[in-house]
Coordinates of C-alpha atoms in Angstrom, one line a residue:
Chain B
M1270 CA 0.0 0.0 0.0
N1271 CA 1.0 3.6 -0.5
V1272 CA 2.6 5.1 2.6
F1273 CA 1.6 8.5 1.4
Q1274 CA -2.1 7.8 1.6
G1275 CA -3.7 9.8 4.3
A1276 CA -1.4 12.8 3.7
T1277 CA -4.2 14.9 2.2
P1278 CA -5.1 17.6 4.7
T1279 CA -8.8 17.8 5.6
P1280 CA -10.6 20.8 6.9
R1281 CA -10.3 21.0 10.6
R1282 CA -13.3 21.8 12.8
R1283 CA -12.9 25.1 14.6
N1284 CA -15.5 24.8 17.2
T1285 CA -15.6 26.7 20.5
A1286 CA -13.9 23.9 22.4
V1287 CA -11.0 23.8 20.0
A1288 CA -10.7 27.6 20.2
L1289 CA -10.5 27.4 24.0
L1290 CA -8.0 24.6 23.8
A1291 CA -6.0 26.7 21.3
A1292 CA -6.0 29.5 23.8
A1293 CA -4.9 27.1 26.5
A1294 CA -2.1 25.9 24.2
S1295 CA -1.1 29.4 23.6
L1296 CA -0.8 30.0 27.3
L1297 CA 1.1 26.7 27.6
S1298 CA 3.6 27.9 25.0
I1299 CA 4.2 31.0 26.9
T1300 CA 4.9 28.9 30.0
A1301 CA 7.0 26.6 28.0
V1302 CA 9.4 29.4 27.2
W1303 CA 10.5 29.0 30.8
A1304 CA 10.2 25.3 31.0
A1305 CA 11.2 24.1 27.5
E1306 CA 12.6 20.7 27.1
P1307 CA 16.2 20.9 25.8
L1308 CA 16.8 19.5 22.4
R1309 CA 18.6 16.2 22.8
N1310 CA 21.0 14.8 20.3
L1311 CA 19.4 12.0 18.3
D1312 CA 21.8 9.2 19.1
A1313 CA 21.2 5.6 19.8
A1314 CA 21.6 5.6 23.5
T1315 CA 19.1 8.3 24.2
W1316 CA 16.7 7.1 21.6
K1317 CA 16.8 3.5 22.8
A1318 CA 16.3 4.5 26.4
F1319 CA 13.5 6.8 25.5
A1320 CA 11.7 4.1 23.4
E1321 CA 12.2 1.4 26.0
S1322 CA 10.8 3.7 28.7
R1323 CA 7.6 4.1 26.7
Q1324 CA 7.1 0.5 25.6
G1325 CA 3.5 -0.6 25.7
R1326 CA 2.1 2.8 25.2
P1327 CA 1.1 4.6 22.0
M1328 CA 3.6 7.2 20.9
I1329 CA 3.7 9.7 18.0
V1330 CA 7.1 10.6 16.6
H1331 CA 6.9 13.7 14.4
F1332 CA 9.9 14.6 12.2
W1333 CA 10.0 18.3 11.1
G1334 CA 12.4 20.8 9.8
L1335 CA 13.0 24.6 9.6
T1336 CA 13.8 24.1 5.9
C1337 CA 10.3 22.6 5.3
G1338 CA 7.6 25.1 4.7
N1339 CA 4.8 22.6 5.1
C1340 CA 6.3 21.6 8.5
M1341 CA 6.4 25.2 9.8
V1342 CA 2.9 25.9 8.6
E1343 CA 1.4 22.9 10.5
L1344 CA 3.6 23.1 13.6
K1345 CA 1.1 25.2 15.5
D1346 CA -1.6 22.5 14.6
W1347 CA 0.6 20.0 16.3
G1348 CA 0.8 22.3 19.3
R1349 CA -3.0 22.4 19.4
F1350 CA -3.2 18.6 19.0
A1351 CA -0.8 18.2 21.9
A1352 CA -2.8 20.5 24.1
E1353 CA -5.9 18.5 23.2
H1354 CA -4.3 15.2 24.1
P1355 CA -2.2 16.0 27.2
G1356 CA -1.6 12.4 28.1
T1357 CA -0.3 11.4 24.7
E1358 CA 3.4 10.6 24.1
I1359 CA 4.4 13.0 21.3
V1360 CA 8.0 13.3 20.4
L1361 CA 9.5 15.9 18.1
V1362 CA 12.5 15.1 15.9
N1363 CA 14.1 18.0 14.0
W1364 CA 15.6 16.8 10.8
D1365 CA 17.4 19.9 9.6
R1366 CA 20.9 18.9 8.5
R1367 CA 24.3 20.6 8.6
N1368 CA 24.7 23.6 10.9
A1369 CA 21.1 23.8 11.9
D1370 CA 20.4 26.4 14.5
R1371 CA 19.3 24.8 17.7
K1372 CA 18.1 28.2 19.2
R1373 CA 15.8 28.7 16.2
M1374 CA 14.5 25.2 16.6
G1375 CA 13.7 25.8 20.2
T1376 CA 12.0 29.1 19.5
A1377 CA 9.8 27.4 16.8
L1378 CA 8.8 24.7 19.2
T1379 CA 8.0 26.9 22.1
E1380 CA 6.1 29.4 19.9
S1381 CA 4.0 26.4 18.6
G1382 CA 3.2 25.2 22.0
L1383 CA 5.5 22.2 21.7
G1384 CA 8.3 23.3 23.9
H1385 CA 7.3 21.1 26.8
L1386 CA 7.5 17.9 24.7
P1387 CA 10.6 15.7 24.3
S1388 CA 12.6 16.9 21.3
F1389 CA 15.5 15.6 19.4
A1390 CA 17.8 17.0 16.7
L1391 CA 20.5 15.4 14.6
A1392 CA 23.6 15.0 16.6
D1393 CA 26.1 16.1 13.9
G1394 CA 24.0 17.3 11.1
Y1395 CA 24.4 14.1 9.0
E1396 CA 21.4 11.9 8.6
E1397 CA 21.8 9.1 6.1
K1398 CA 22.7 6.3 8.5
L1399 CA 20.1 7.5 11.0
R1400 CA 17.4 7.7 8.4
F1401 CA 18.2 4.2 7.2
A1402 CA 17.8 3.0 10.8
V1403 CA 14.5 4.8 11.2
D1404 CA 13.1 3.4 8.0
H1405 CA 14.8 1.8 5.1
D1406 CA 12.3 3.3 2.7
W1407 CA 12.1 6.8 4.1
Q1408 CA 13.7 9.3 1.7
G1409 CA 13.9 12.1 4.2
E1410 CA 10.9 14.0 3.0
L1411 CA 9.3 16.2 5.6
P1412 CA 7.0 16.3 7.5
Y1413 CA 7.1 12.6 8.3
T1414 CA 5.4 10.9 11.2
R1415 CA 5.6 7.5 12.8
L1416 CA 2.8 6.2 14.9
V1417 CA 4.0 3.5 17.4
A1418 CA 1.1 1.5 18.7
G1419 CA 1.0 -0.1 22.2
D1420 CA 1.9 -3.5 20.6
G1421 CA 5.0 -1.9 19.0
S1422 CA 3.6 -1.9 15.4
V1423 CA 4.4 1.2 13.5
T1424 CA 2.4 3.1 10.9
T1425 CA 4.0 5.9 9.0
F1426 CA 2.9 8.8 6.8
S1427 CA 4.6 11.6 5.0
G1428 CA 3.1 15.1 4.5
T1429 CA 0.8 17.1 6.7
A1430 CA -1.3 15.3 9.3
D1431 CA -5.0 14.6 9.4
F1432 CA -5.5 15.3 13.1
T1433 CA -9.0 13.8 13.1
K1434 CA -7.5 10.5 12.0
L1435 CA -4.7 10.9 14.5
T1436 CA -7.3 11.2 17.3
Q1437 CA -9.1 8.1 16.0
W1438 CA -5.8 6.2 16.0
L1439 CA -5.1 7.3 19.6
D1440 CA -8.7 6.4 20.6
G1441 CA -8.2 3.0 19.1
T1442 CA -11.1 3.4 16.7
I1443 CA -8.7 2.8 13.8
K1444 CA -5.7 0.6 14.0
H1445 CA -3.7 2.2 11.2
Y1446 CA -3.6 5.9 10.3
D1447 CA -4.5 5.1 6.6
Chain M
M434 CA 0.8 -0.5 5.2
R435 CA 4.2 -1.7 6.3
K436 CA 4.9 -2.3 9.9
Y437 CA 8.1 -2.0 11.7
L438 CA 9.1 -3.0 15.2
L439 CA 10.5 0.0 17.1
A440 CA 12.8 -2.3 19.0
G441 CA 14.4 -3.5 15.8
A442 CA 14.8 0.1 14.5
S443 CA 16.3 1.1 17.8
A444 CA 18.8 -1.7 17.8
A445 CA 19.8 -0.8 14.3
L446 CA 20.0 2.8 15.4
L447 CA 22.4 1.8 18.2
A448 CA 24.6 -0.2 16.0
L449 CA 24.9 2.6 13.4
I450 CA 25.2 5.6 15.7
T451 CA 27.9 4.1 17.9
A452 CA 30.2 3.8 14.9
P453 CA 33.3 6.0 15.3
P454 CA 33.4 9.2 13.4
A455 CA 35.4 9.3 10.2
A456 CA 38.8 11.0 10.1
Q457 CA 41.3 10.5 7.3
A458 CA 42.9 12.3 4.3
H459 CA 42.4 12.3 0.5
N460 CA 44.7 14.0 -1.9
G461 CA 46.3 15.7 1.1
H462 CA 43.0 17.1 2.3
H463 CA 42.7 16.1 5.9
H464 CA 39.2 15.7 7.1
G465 CA 38.3 15.3 10.7
P466 CA 34.9 14.6 12.3
A467 CA 32.2 16.6 10.7
T468 CA 31.4 18.4 13.9
A469 CA 35.0 19.4 14.4
C470 CA 35.7 20.6 10.9
K471 CA 34.8 24.3 10.9
T472 CA 37.4 25.9 8.5
T473 CA 36.7 27.1 5.0
E474 CA 38.9 24.4 3.3
L475 CA 37.5 22.0 0.8
A476 CA 37.8 19.1 3.2
C477 CA 35.2 20.8 5.5
A478 CA 32.6 21.2 2.8
S479 CA 29.5 19.2 2.8
V480 CA 28.6 20.0 -0.8
V481 CA 30.8 20.8 -3.7
S482 CA 29.7 21.8 -7.2
T483 CA 31.9 21.6 -10.2
T484 CA 32.1 22.3 -13.9
F485 CA 34.7 22.2 -16.6
G486 CA 36.0 25.2 -18.5
S487 CA 36.5 25.0 -22.3
D488 CA 40.3 24.8 -21.6
G489 CA 39.8 21.6 -19.6
K490 CA 40.3 23.3 -16.2
L491 CA 38.0 21.9 -13.5
W492 CA 36.3 24.5 -11.4
L493 CA 35.0 23.9 -7.9
V494 CA 32.8 25.9 -5.6
W495 CA 31.9 24.9 -2.0
A496 CA 30.6 26.3 1.2
A497 CA 32.5 25.6 4.4
G498 CA 33.2 27.6 7.5
G499 CA 30.4 29.9 6.6
R500 CA 32.1 31.1 3.4
I501 CA 31.8 30.4 -0.3
S502 CA 35.2 29.4 -1.8
V503 CA 36.1 29.0 -5.5
A504 CA 39.1 27.1 -6.8
S505 CA 40.3 25.3 -9.9
S506 CA 42.3 22.3 -10.9
T507 CA 44.4 21.6 -14.0
D508 CA 45.0 17.9 -13.2
L509 CA 41.4 16.6 -12.7
G510 CA 41.2 17.4 -9.0
Q511 CA 44.6 16.0 -7.9
H512 CA 45.8 19.5 -7.0
I513 CA 43.5 22.4 -6.2
S514 CA 44.5 26.0 -6.6
T515 CA 44.5 28.4 -3.7
P516 CA 40.8 29.2 -3.2
V517 CA 39.3 32.6 -3.7
M518 CA 36.9 33.3 -0.9
L519 CA 33.8 35.4 -1.5
P520 CA 33.0 38.1 1.1
K521 CA 31.3 36.9 4.3
T522 CA 27.6 37.1 4.0
E523 CA 25.3 39.1 6.3
S524 CA 23.1 36.0 6.9
G525 CA 24.1 32.4 7.1
L526 CA 24.5 30.4 3.9
D527 CA 21.6 28.3 2.7
D528 CA 22.6 24.8 3.7
G529 CA 19.3 23.0 3.1
P530 CA 19.6 19.4 1.8
D531 CA 19.0 20.4 -1.8
A532 CA 20.8 23.7 -1.7
R533 CA 24.3 24.3 -3.0
A534 CA 26.4 27.1 -4.4
K535 CA 26.8 26.6 -8.2
I536 CA 29.4 27.6 -10.8
A537 CA 29.2 28.2 -14.6
V538 CA 32.1 29.0 -16.9
G539 CA 31.7 30.5 -20.3
S540 CA 33.7 29.8 -23.4
A541 CA 35.6 33.0 -23.0
G542 CA 36.7 32.1 -19.5
E543 CA 34.1 34.2 -17.7
V544 CA 33.1 32.6 -14.3
I545 CA 29.7 33.0 -12.6
V546 CA 29.0 31.8 -9.1
T547 CA 25.5 31.8 -7.5
F548 CA 24.6 31.0 -3.9
A549 CA 21.9 31.8 -1.4
T550 CA 21.6 32.8 2.3
R551 CA 18.8 32.6 4.7
D552 CA 17.9 35.4 7.0
E553 CA 16.5 35.4 10.6
K554 CA 13.0 34.6 9.3
Y555 CA 14.5 31.8 7.1
N556 CA 13.8 33.6 3.9
G557 CA 16.2 32.8 1.1
H558 CA 18.3 35.5 -0.6
A559 CA 20.1 34.5 -3.8
F560 CA 23.3 36.2 -5.0
I561 CA 25.4 36.2 -8.1
T562 CA 29.0 37.2 -8.6
R563 CA 31.2 37.2 -11.7
S564 CA 34.9 37.0 -12.5
N565 CA 36.2 38.5 -15.7
D566 CA 39.8 37.7 -14.9
G567 CA 39.7 34.0 -15.1
G568 CA 38.6 33.4 -11.6
K569 CA 41.4 35.4 -9.9
T570 CA 39.0 37.9 -8.4
F571 CA 35.2 38.1 -8.1
A572 CA 32.9 41.1 -8.0
T573 CA 31.0 41.9 -4.9
P574 CA 28.0 39.5 -4.9
E575 CA 24.8 41.1 -5.9
P576 CA 21.2 40.0 -5.1
I577 CA 19.7 38.4 -8.2
T578 CA 16.6 40.5 -7.7
S579 CA 16.1 43.9 -6.1
N580 CA 13.1 42.8 -4.1
S581 CA 11.8 39.4 -3.2
P582 CA 10.7 37.8 0.0
S583 CA 12.4 34.5 -0.7
Q584 CA 14.6 33.0 -3.4
R585 CA 16.2 29.6 -3.4
F586 CA 17.8 26.9 -5.6
E587 CA 19.2 29.5 -8.0
T588 CA 21.0 27.9 -11.0
A589 CA 23.1 29.8 -13.6
V590 CA 24.2 28.7 -17.0
I591 CA 26.2 30.6 -19.7
T592 CA 25.1 30.5 -23.3
P593 CA 27.6 30.0 -26.1
D594 CA 27.4 33.7 -26.8
G595 CA 28.3 34.6 -23.2
R596 CA 25.0 35.6 -21.8
A597 CA 24.0 34.3 -18.4
F598 CA 20.6 32.7 -17.7
V599 CA 19.6 32.3 -14.1
A600 CA 16.5 30.4 -12.9
W601 CA 15.4 30.0 -9.3
I602 CA 12.4 29.3 -7.0
D603 CA 10.8 32.6 -6.0
K604 CA 8.2 33.4 -3.3
R605 CA 7.3 37.0 -4.2
N606 CA 3.9 36.1 -5.7
M607 CA 3.2 33.9 -2.8
A608 CA 3.9 36.7 -0.3
A609 CA 1.8 39.1 -2.3
A610 CA -1.1 36.6 -2.4
K611 CA -0.8 36.1 1.3
K612 CA -0.9 39.8 2.0
A613 CA -4.0 40.1 -0.2
G614 CA -5.6 37.1 1.5
I615 CA -5.6 35.1 -1.7
P616 CA -4.8 31.3 -1.6
Y617 CA -1.5 30.5 -3.3
E618 CA 0.2 27.1 -3.5
G619 CA 4.0 26.7 -3.3
A620 CA 6.2 29.2 -4.9
A621 CA 7.1 30.3 -8.5
L622 CA 9.8 29.6 -11.1
A623 CA 11.6 32.8 -11.9
Y624 CA 14.3 33.7 -14.4
A625 CA 16.6 36.5 -15.5
W626 CA 19.0 37.0 -18.4
S627 CA 22.1 39.1 -18.4
D628 CA 21.7 41.9 -20.9
K629 CA 25.0 41.3 -22.6
T630 CA 28.1 39.2 -22.3
G631 CA 29.5 39.6 -18.8
G632 CA 26.7 42.1 -18.0
K633 CA 24.2 42.6 -15.2
L634 CA 21.1 40.6 -14.9
E635 CA 17.9 42.0 -16.3
T636 CA 14.8 42.3 -14.1
A637 CA 13.5 39.0 -12.9
T638 CA 10.4 37.5 -14.4
I639 CA 8.1 34.9 -13.2
A640 CA 7.9 32.0 -15.6
R641 CA 5.4 29.9 -13.8
D642 CA 3.4 30.3 -10.6
N643 CA 2.7 27.4 -8.2
T644 CA 5.8 25.4 -8.2
C645 CA 7.1 23.2 -5.4
E646 CA 9.2 25.4 -3.0
C647 CA 11.4 22.7 -1.6
C648 CA 13.5 21.3 -4.4
R649 CA 16.5 22.2 -6.6
I650 CA 15.8 22.8 -10.3
S651 CA 17.8 21.6 -13.3
V652 CA 18.8 23.6 -16.4
A653 CA 20.1 22.1 -19.6
F654 CA 20.7 23.6 -23.1
D655 CA 18.8 22.2 -26.1
A656 CA 20.2 21.9 -29.6
A657 CA 19.4 25.6 -30.3
S658 CA 21.3 26.6 -27.2
E659 CA 18.1 27.6 -25.4
P660 CA 17.9 26.7 -21.8
V661 CA 15.3 24.2 -20.7
V662 CA 14.3 24.0 -17.0
M663 CA 13.0 21.0 -15.2
F664 CA 11.3 21.5 -11.8
R665 CA 8.7 20.1 -9.5
N666 CA 5.5 21.8 -10.5
I667 CA 2.2 22.0 -8.7
F668 CA -0.5 20.8 -11.1
D669 CA -4.3 21.2 -10.5
G670 CA -5.4 19.5 -7.4
G671 CA -2.1 20.1 -5.6
I672 CA -0.3 17.4 -7.5
R673 CA 3.5 18.0 -7.2
D674 CA 4.8 16.3 -10.3
H675 CA 7.7 17.3 -12.5
A676 CA 7.6 19.5 -15.6
V677 CA 9.9 21.1 -18.2
I678 CA 9.8 24.5 -19.8
A679 CA 12.0 25.5 -22.7
F680 CA 12.9 29.1 -22.9
S681 CA 12.4 29.5 -26.6
N682 CA 11.1 32.5 -28.5
A683 CA 13.9 34.9 -27.7
G684 CA 14.4 33.7 -24.2
K685 CA 10.8 33.7 -23.1
P686 CA 9.3 30.7 -21.3
G687 CA 7.5 28.3 -23.7
E688 CA 4.8 25.9 -22.9
L689 CA 4.9 23.7 -19.8
H690 CA 5.2 20.0 -20.4
R691 CA 4.6 17.3 -17.8
V692 CA 7.3 14.8 -17.4
S693 CA 5.3 12.0 -15.7
D694 CA 2.1 11.4 -14.0
D695 CA 3.3 10.4 -10.5
D696 CA 0.2 11.8 -8.8
A697 CA 2.1 13.3 -6.0
K698 CA -0.7 14.8 -4.0
I699 CA 1.2 15.5 -0.8
D700 CA 2.0 18.5 1.3
A701 CA 5.6 17.5 2.0
C702 CA 9.1 18.8 1.2
P703 CA 10.8 16.0 -0.8
H704 CA 14.1 18.0 -0.7
Q705 CA 15.1 16.1 -3.8
G706 CA 15.1 18.0 -7.1
P707 CA 15.3 16.5 -10.6
T708 CA 18.1 16.5 -13.2
L709 CA 17.8 17.1 -16.9
A710 CA 20.3 16.5 -19.7
I711 CA 19.9 17.1 -23.4
G712 CA 21.9 15.0 -25.8
P713 CA 22.3 14.8 -29.6
Q714 CA 19.2 15.1 -31.7
D715 CA 17.7 17.0 -28.8
V716 CA 16.8 13.9 -26.8
Y717 CA 15.8 14.9 -23.3
H718 CA 16.9 12.8 -20.4
A719 CA 15.2 13.3 -17.1
T720 CA 15.6 11.8 -13.6
W721 CA 13.6 12.5 -10.6
F722 CA 12.3 11.4 -7.2
A723 CA 8.7 10.5 -7.2
L724 CA 6.5 10.4 -4.1
G725 CA 3.2 10.0 -5.7
R726 CA 0.2 7.7 -5.4
K727 CA 1.1 6.1 -8.8
L728 CA 4.9 6.2 -8.7
K729 CA 7.2 6.2 -5.8
G730 CA 11.0 6.0 -5.9
N731 CA 13.5 7.3 -8.4
Y732 CA 12.9 7.3 -12.1
Y733 CA 14.4 8.0 -15.6
A734 CA 12.5 9.0 -18.7
R735 CA 13.4 10.4 -22.1
S736 CA 11.7 12.6 -24.7
E737 CA 12.3 12.8 -28.4
D738 CA 9.9 15.6 -29.1
N739 CA 11.4 18.5 -27.0
G740 CA 9.8 17.5 -23.8
K741 CA 6.2 17.3 -25.1
T742 CA 6.0 13.7 -24.2
F743 CA 8.2 11.4 -22.2
S744 CA 8.8 7.7 -22.3
T745 CA 7.4 5.3 -19.7
P746 CA 9.4 6.0 -16.5
V747 CA 12.1 3.5 -15.7
H748 CA 12.5 2.7 -12.0
L749 CA 16.1 3.1 -10.7
G750 CA 17.8 1.1 -8.1
R751 CA 16.5 -1.7 -5.9
T752 CA 14.1 -1.6 -3.0
G753 CA 15.7 -1.5 0.5
T754 CA 18.8 0.3 -0.7
Q755 CA 17.5 3.9 -0.3
T756 CA 18.2 4.7 -3.9
S757 CA 18.4 8.5 -4.1
R758 CA 19.8 11.5 -5.9
P759 CA 19.8 10.3 -9.5
Y760 CA 21.8 12.5 -11.9
V761 CA 22.0 12.2 -15.6
L762 CA 24.6 13.5 -18.1
A763 CA 24.5 13.3 -21.9
T764 CA 27.6 13.5 -24.1
A765 CA 27.9 13.2 -27.8
N766 CA 28.2 9.4 -27.7
K767 CA 26.8 8.2 -24.4
V768 CA 24.4 8.9 -21.6
Y769 CA 25.5 8.4 -18.1
L770 CA 23.2 8.0 -15.1
V771 CA 24.3 7.7 -11.4
Y772 CA 22.4 7.4 -8.1
K773 CA 23.2 6.7 -4.5
S774 CA 22.6 3.3 -2.9
F775 CA 23.0 2.7 0.8
D776 CA 23.1 -0.5 2.7
G777 CA 23.2 1.0 6.2
E778 CA 26.9 1.2 6.4
K779 CA 28.3 1.9 2.9
T780 CA 27.2 4.2 0.2
D781 CA 27.7 3.1 -3.4
I782 CA 27.4 5.3 -6.5
E783 CA 25.9 3.0 -9.1
L784 CA 26.4 3.9 -12.7
M785 CA 24.3 3.1 -15.7
T786 CA 25.3 4.0 -19.3
S787 CA 23.4 4.0 -22.6
A788 CA 24.9 4.0 -26.0
D789 CA 21.6 4.5 -27.8
A790 CA 20.4 7.8 -26.3
G791 CA 18.6 6.3 -23.4
K792 CA 16.6 3.7 -25.2
T793 CA 18.4 0.8 -23.5
W794 CA 20.8 0.8 -20.6
D795 CA 23.5 -1.5 -19.4
A796 CA 23.3 -3.1 -15.9
P797 CA 24.2 -0.8 -13.0
R798 CA 27.8 -1.1 -11.7
V799 CA 29.4 0.4 -8.7
A800 CA 31.5 3.4 -9.8
A801 CA 32.6 4.5 -6.3
S802 CA 31.9 3.8 -2.6
T803 CA 32.4 5.4 0.7
G804 CA 32.0 4.2 4.2
D805 CA 30.3 7.3 5.6
E806 CA 28.1 10.2 4.7
S807 CA 28.4 11.9 1.3
D808 CA 27.2 14.7 -0.9
H809 CA 24.9 14.1 -3.9
P810 CA 26.8 12.5 -6.8
L811 CA 27.2 14.9 -9.7
L812 CA 28.3 14.2 -13.3
V813 CA 30.4 16.6 -15.3
A814 CA 32.0 16.3 -18.8
D815 CA 34.9 18.2 -20.3
K816 CA 34.6 19.7 -23.8
T817 CA 36.0 16.5 -25.4
G818 CA 33.2 14.5 -23.8
N819 CA 35.1 12.7 -21.1
A820 CA 32.6 12.1 -18.3
Y821 CA 33.4 12.2 -14.6
L822 CA 31.7 11.5 -11.3
S823 CA 32.2 14.5 -9.0
W824 CA 31.6 13.4 -5.4
M825 CA 32.3 14.9 -2.0
T826 CA 32.5 12.4 0.8
V827 CA 33.1 12.8 4.6
K828 CA 35.5 9.8 4.7
D829 CA 37.4 10.1 1.4
G830 CA 37.2 13.8 0.7
Y831 CA 36.5 15.2 -2.7
R832 CA 36.8 12.8 -5.6
L833 CA 36.7 13.2 -9.4
I834 CA 36.3 9.8 -10.9
P835 CA 36.6 9.1 -14.6
L836 CA 33.6 7.0 -15.8
E837 CA 35.5 5.6 -18.7
P838 CA 39.1 4.4 -19.1
Q839 CA 41.2 7.5 -19.9
S840 CA 43.2 7.5 -23.1

């Protein structure tokens, strides 16, 4: 099947509750400026320990980049989604290569209401081996998201997210994102 | 939908990441671990672009240590001249995965270098500089336009009569639309000519609105010495498939032709632009990365009618090898095509050749390998048609590898 299915954005409902949550997310982002998670180097030790500590629980790993316009456009949507699902394990991985500005990454995350979530960035700016390890078939396109189910099975999609589907996946009403 | 076990991926990650950093030398160019290599020398470059002058001299441009450097070699890269460094830029250099400084050399020895920077808002600013003394000195780099919110992936070529043609991805119309509250997808393909040999660029013109904003473009000359641009277009319905435009009719953009129907309806940045080469009898050779609903992976196709129609796409590489960055070159007698192949530890550059203008191809063979990260493989030919792989690697430094036995 095509891993890119499901990448088509769908209109998002903007009801009052969401607006309130967005406002809350905005407040959270302000708070997060003072309590932002530091960007960790994406190396095996931290990644392995991180993954093992979360085994048995659903986790969303979202890869994004400052060099990716679509990523930057939807980053605030991820912030809203995180605020609406405070108990969900959401991990951000910045995939900007070579000389990427950590400070700019941190600012983008906090301004999007994502500063409180665990975040990784490429350790030395090189990514080929790491990308191969993440997924043999991933070509590095961004945004890219991996959904890790409680049983360890993984669903992936490239492109902007359909947050309604993501909620359904989290709720267990669909097993796979597509 | 494929499934992967996170534990397996993590174990693979561990095995790969704990490998020691590379440090060695090539042609006297010491290269330490990437994170420690901060100087402007060639060995510290992540990307290197090259071209041959009509006198057989190899020209190189690279970004390292926050500066653009230009050098040349008269012995096919064995020895590199003392680099000329361009002035330090106000903003950081554009070092996105598909971005690179580029160099073009005219038949009279004129040298043009283009590159881009990104400001604090991550807007791209493209610059051009020229040398009229054989690359000894370069003029102060000038913006390729007087006013544009963002420009990236600039590519310059020099026509046989010495005029420059520069094409790039431009966001001015996107910014204007946003300001007016009008929906606008992607960016635009823009271009500018120099007014005369060695002269200034004329005012930029938009050739095509709604192109993909994330990928490099490719420019080749057709038999009439008119530039043809291949780029990732946005077709109706948000389909990001590839297209070509020939700048015929006195340098104006001609009709847009679709290269293939990949059906790439996806709001993602592929960060992998196409390549276009045009051989004898005006045969177009195109390679690209597809991420569509119909085609996914890397492909080659050819056109015998000036890009109006292309052959059925040929899939490149094998599954599970992360085939990427295909690059095609057409000489008078042969077409060369390379791509990267990665097995988790080692990157191979696989080479295919065609002696019948791309109708049939021999089996891929490994032209070069490296044990660590590497730049995109590029192909260059000298004026006599000798073809070379130009490849920057972390472990083995810069390499210019002949693709045929040298006489």
